[in-house]
CSV table of C-alpha atoms in Angstrom, one decimal:
chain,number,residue,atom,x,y,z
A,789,UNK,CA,0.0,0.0,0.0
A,790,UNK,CA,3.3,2.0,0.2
A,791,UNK,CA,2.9,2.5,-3.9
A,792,UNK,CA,-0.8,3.6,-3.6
A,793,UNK,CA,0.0,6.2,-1.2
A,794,UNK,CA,3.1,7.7,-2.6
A,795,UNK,CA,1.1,8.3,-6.0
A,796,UNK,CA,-1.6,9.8,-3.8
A,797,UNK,CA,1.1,12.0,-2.4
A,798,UNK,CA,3.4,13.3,-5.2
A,799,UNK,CA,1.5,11.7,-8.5
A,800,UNK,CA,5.4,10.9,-9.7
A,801,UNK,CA,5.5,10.1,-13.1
A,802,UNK,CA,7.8,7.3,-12.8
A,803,UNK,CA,4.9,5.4,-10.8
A,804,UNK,CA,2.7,5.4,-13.6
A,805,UNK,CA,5.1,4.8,-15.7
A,806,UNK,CA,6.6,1.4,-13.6
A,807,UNK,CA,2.5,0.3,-13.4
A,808,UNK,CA,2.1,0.3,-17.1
A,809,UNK,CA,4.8,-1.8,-17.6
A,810,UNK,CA,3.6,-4.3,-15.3
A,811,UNK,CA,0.3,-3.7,-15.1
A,812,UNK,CA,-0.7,-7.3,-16.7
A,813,UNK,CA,1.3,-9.3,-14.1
A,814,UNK,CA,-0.1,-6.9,-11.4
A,815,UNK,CA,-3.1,-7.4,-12.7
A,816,UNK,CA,-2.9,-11.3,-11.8
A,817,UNK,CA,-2.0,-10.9,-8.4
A,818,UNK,CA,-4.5,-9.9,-5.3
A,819,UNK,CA,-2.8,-7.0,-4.3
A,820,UNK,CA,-1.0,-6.0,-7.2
A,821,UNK,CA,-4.8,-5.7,-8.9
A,822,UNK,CA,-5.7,-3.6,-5.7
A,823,UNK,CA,-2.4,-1.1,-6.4
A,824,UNK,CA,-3.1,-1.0,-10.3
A,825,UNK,CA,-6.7,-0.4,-9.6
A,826,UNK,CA,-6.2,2.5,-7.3
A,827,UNK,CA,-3.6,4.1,-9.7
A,828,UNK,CA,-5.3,4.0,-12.3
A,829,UNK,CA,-8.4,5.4,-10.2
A,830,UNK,CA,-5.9,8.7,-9.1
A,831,UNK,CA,-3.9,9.4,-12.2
A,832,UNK,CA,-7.3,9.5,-14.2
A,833,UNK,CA,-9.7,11.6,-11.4
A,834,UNK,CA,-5.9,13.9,-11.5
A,835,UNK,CA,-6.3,13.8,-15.3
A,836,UNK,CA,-3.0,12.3,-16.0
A,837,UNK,CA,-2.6,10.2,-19.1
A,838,UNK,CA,-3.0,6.6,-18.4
A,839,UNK,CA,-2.8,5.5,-21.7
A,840,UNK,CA,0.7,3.5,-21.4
A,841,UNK,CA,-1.1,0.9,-18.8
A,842,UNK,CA,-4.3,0.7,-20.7
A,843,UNK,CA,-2.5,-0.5,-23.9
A,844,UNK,CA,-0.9,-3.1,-22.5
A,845,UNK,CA,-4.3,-4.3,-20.9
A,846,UNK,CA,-5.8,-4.4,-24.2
A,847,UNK,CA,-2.8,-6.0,-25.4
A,848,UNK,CA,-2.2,-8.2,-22.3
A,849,UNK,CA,-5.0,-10.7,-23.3
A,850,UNK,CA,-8.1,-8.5,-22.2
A,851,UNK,CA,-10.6,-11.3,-22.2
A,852,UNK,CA,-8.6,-13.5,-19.9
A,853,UNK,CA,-7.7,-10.7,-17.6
A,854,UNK,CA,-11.8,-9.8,-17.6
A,855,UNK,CA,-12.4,-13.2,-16.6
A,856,UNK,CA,-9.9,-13.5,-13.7
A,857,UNK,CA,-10.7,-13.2,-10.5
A,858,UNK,CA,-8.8,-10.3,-9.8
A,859,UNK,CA,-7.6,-8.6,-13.1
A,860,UNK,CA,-11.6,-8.1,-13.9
A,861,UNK,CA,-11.5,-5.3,-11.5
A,862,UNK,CA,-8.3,-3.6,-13.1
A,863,UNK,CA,-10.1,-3.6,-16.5
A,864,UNK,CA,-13.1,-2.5,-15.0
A,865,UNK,CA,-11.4,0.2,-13.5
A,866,UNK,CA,-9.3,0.7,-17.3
A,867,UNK,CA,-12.4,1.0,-19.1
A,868,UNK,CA,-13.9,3.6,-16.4
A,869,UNK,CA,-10.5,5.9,-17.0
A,870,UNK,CA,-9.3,5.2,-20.2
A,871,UNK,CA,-9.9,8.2,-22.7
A,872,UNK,CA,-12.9,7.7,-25.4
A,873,UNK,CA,-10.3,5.8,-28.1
A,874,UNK,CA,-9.1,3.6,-25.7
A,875,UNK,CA,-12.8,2.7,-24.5
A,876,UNK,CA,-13.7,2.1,-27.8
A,877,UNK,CA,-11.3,-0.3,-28.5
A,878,UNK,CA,-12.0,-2.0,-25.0
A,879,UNK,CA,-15.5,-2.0,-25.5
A,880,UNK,CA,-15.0,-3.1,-29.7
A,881,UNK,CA,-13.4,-6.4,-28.2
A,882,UNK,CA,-15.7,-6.9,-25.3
A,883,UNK,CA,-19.1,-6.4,-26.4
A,884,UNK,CA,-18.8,-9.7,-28.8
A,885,UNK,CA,-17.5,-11.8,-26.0
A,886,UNK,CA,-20.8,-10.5,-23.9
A,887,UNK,CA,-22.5,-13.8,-23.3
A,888,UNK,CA,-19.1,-16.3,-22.7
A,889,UNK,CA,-17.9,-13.4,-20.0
A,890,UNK,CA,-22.3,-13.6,-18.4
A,891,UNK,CA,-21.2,-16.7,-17.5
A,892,UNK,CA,-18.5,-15.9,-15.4
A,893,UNK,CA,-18.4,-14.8,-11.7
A,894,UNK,CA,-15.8,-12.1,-12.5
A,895,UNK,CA,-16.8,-11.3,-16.3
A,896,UNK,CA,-20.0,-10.4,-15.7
A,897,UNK,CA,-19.0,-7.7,-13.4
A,898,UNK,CA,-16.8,-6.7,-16.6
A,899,UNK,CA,-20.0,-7.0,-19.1
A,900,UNK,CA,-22.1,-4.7,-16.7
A,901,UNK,CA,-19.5,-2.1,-16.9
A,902,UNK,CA,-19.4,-2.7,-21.0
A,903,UNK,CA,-22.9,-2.5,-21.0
A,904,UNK,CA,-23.1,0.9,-18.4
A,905,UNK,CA,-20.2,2.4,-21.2
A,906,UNK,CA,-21.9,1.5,-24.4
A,907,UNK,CA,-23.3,3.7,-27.0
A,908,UNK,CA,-26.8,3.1,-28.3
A,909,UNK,CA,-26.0,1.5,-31.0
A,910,UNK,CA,-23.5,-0.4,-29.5
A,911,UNK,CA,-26.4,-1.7,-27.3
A,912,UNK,CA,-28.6,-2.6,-29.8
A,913,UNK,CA,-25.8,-4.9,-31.5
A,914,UNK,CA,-25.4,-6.3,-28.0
A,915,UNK,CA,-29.2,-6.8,-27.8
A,916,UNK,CA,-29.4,-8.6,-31.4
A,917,UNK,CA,-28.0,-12.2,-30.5
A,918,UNK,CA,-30.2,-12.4,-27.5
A,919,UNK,CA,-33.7,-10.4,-28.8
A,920,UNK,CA,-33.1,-10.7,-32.0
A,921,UNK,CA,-34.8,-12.7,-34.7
A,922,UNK,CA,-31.8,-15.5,-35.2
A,923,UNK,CA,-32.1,-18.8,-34.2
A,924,UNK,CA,-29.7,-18.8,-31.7
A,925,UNK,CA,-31.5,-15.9,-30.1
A,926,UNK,CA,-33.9,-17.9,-27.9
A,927,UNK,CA,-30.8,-20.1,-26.4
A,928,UNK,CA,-29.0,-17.3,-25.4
A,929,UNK,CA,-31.9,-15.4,-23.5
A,930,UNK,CA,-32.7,-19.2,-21.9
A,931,UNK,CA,-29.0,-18.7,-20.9
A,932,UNK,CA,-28.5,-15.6,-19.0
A,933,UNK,CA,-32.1,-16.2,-17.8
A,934,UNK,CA,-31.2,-19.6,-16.2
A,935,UNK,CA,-27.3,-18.3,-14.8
A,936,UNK,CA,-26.9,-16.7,-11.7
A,937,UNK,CA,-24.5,-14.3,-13.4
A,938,UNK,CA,-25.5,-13.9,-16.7
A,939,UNK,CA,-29.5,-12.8,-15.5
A,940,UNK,CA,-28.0,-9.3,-13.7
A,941,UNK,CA,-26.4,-8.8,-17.2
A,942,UNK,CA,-29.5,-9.5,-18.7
A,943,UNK,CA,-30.9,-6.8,-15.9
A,944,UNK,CA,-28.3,-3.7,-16.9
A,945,UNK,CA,-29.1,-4.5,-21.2
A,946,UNK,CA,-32.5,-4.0,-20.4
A,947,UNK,CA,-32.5,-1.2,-18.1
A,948,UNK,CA,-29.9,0.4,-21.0
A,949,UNK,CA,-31.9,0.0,-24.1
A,950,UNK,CA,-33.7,3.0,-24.9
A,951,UNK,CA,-37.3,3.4,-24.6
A,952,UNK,CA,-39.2,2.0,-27.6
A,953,UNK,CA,-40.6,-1.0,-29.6
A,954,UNK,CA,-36.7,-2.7,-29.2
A,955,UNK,CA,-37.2,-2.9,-25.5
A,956,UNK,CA,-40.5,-3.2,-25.1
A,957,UNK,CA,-40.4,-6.4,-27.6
A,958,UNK,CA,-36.7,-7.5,-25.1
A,959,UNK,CA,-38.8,-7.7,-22.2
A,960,UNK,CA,-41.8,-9.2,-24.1
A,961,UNK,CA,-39.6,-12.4,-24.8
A,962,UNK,CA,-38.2,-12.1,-21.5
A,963,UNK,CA,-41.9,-12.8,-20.1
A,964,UNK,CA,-42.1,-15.4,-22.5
A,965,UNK,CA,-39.0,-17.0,-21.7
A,966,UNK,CA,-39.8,-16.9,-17.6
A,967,UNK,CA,-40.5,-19.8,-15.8
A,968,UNK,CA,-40.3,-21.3,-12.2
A,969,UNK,CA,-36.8,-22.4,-13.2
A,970,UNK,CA,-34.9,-19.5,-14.0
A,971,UNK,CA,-34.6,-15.7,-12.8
A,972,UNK,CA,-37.0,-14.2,-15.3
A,973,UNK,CA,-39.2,-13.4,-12.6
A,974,UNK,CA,-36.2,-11.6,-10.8
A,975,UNK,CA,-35.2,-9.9,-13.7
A,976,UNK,CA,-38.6,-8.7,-14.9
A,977,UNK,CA,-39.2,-7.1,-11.2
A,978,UNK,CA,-36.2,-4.9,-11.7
């Protein structure tokens, strides 16, 4: 904690600058994510350039490290302080990868944040392979409907998607898809 409050401190450049080089292998480790995390937190509230660390987290594997245990909160923290390009390209190559990271404990933490960052369009793409008219469509509403994760996902799309015949018609086939054995009921109250 020695590192977190020195860069509260002095915000020395050469902190930052250490971080980002490591920033993927501190990522991985409990405290190390709890250091990059609160870094990354001051140098963007101070409005320093972060950009050096966020690179290498989109470059370090960003999937993986949004499905670990403790690297998920680094990248949500990344995504939250990153400057618009950056979140663009974080968001580009997590937004596909939506419904393998519902399923996860720690990557659905990571798709809320996606889906709380998104543009409107963005969320409608998100929307299409679970509302839309595919066949796979109904399987992957069944999905996040029947996971313990995946169905507060489900919760943030829908509370995202703007007011109008796309959401009303999401949470139509949500109260279609809701039974005794899944969390539609759950996800509908909210």
């Amino acid at each position: 904690w020695g590192v977190c409050v020195a860069y509260s401190a002095t915000r020395a450049p050469f902190v930052l600058r250490q971080l980002s080089a490591a920033v993927v292998r501190l990522s991985l480790e409990q405290h190390g994510s709890r250091v990059v995390q609160y870094v990354l937190k001051e140098a963007g509230n101070a409005g320093i350039d972060c950009s050096a660390a966020v690179d290498r987290v989109l470059g370090g594997g960003l999937e993986e490290l949004a499905l670990h245990r403790f690297a998920n909160y680094a990248v949500q923290v990344a995504l939250r302080q990153c400057g618009a390009g950056q979140r663009d390209a974080m968001l580009g190559a997590l937004l596909p990868r939506l419904l393998p990271l519902s399923a996860s404990k720690h990557g659905s933490n990571v798709a809320e944040v996606v889906l709380s960052l998104a543009s409107p369009d963005q969320l409608d793409a998100a929307a299409e392979p679970i509302f839309g008219g595919g066949d796979e469509a109904p399987a992957a509403l069944r999905r996040l409907l029947q996971h313990q994760f995946g169905n507060y996902v489900l919760q943030t799309l829908l509370r995202r998607l703007a007011d109008g015949p796309r959401r009303a018609a999401a949470f139509a086939k949500v109260r279609e898809a809701t039974s005794a054995e899944n969390y539609g009921r759950s996800v509908l109250s909210r």
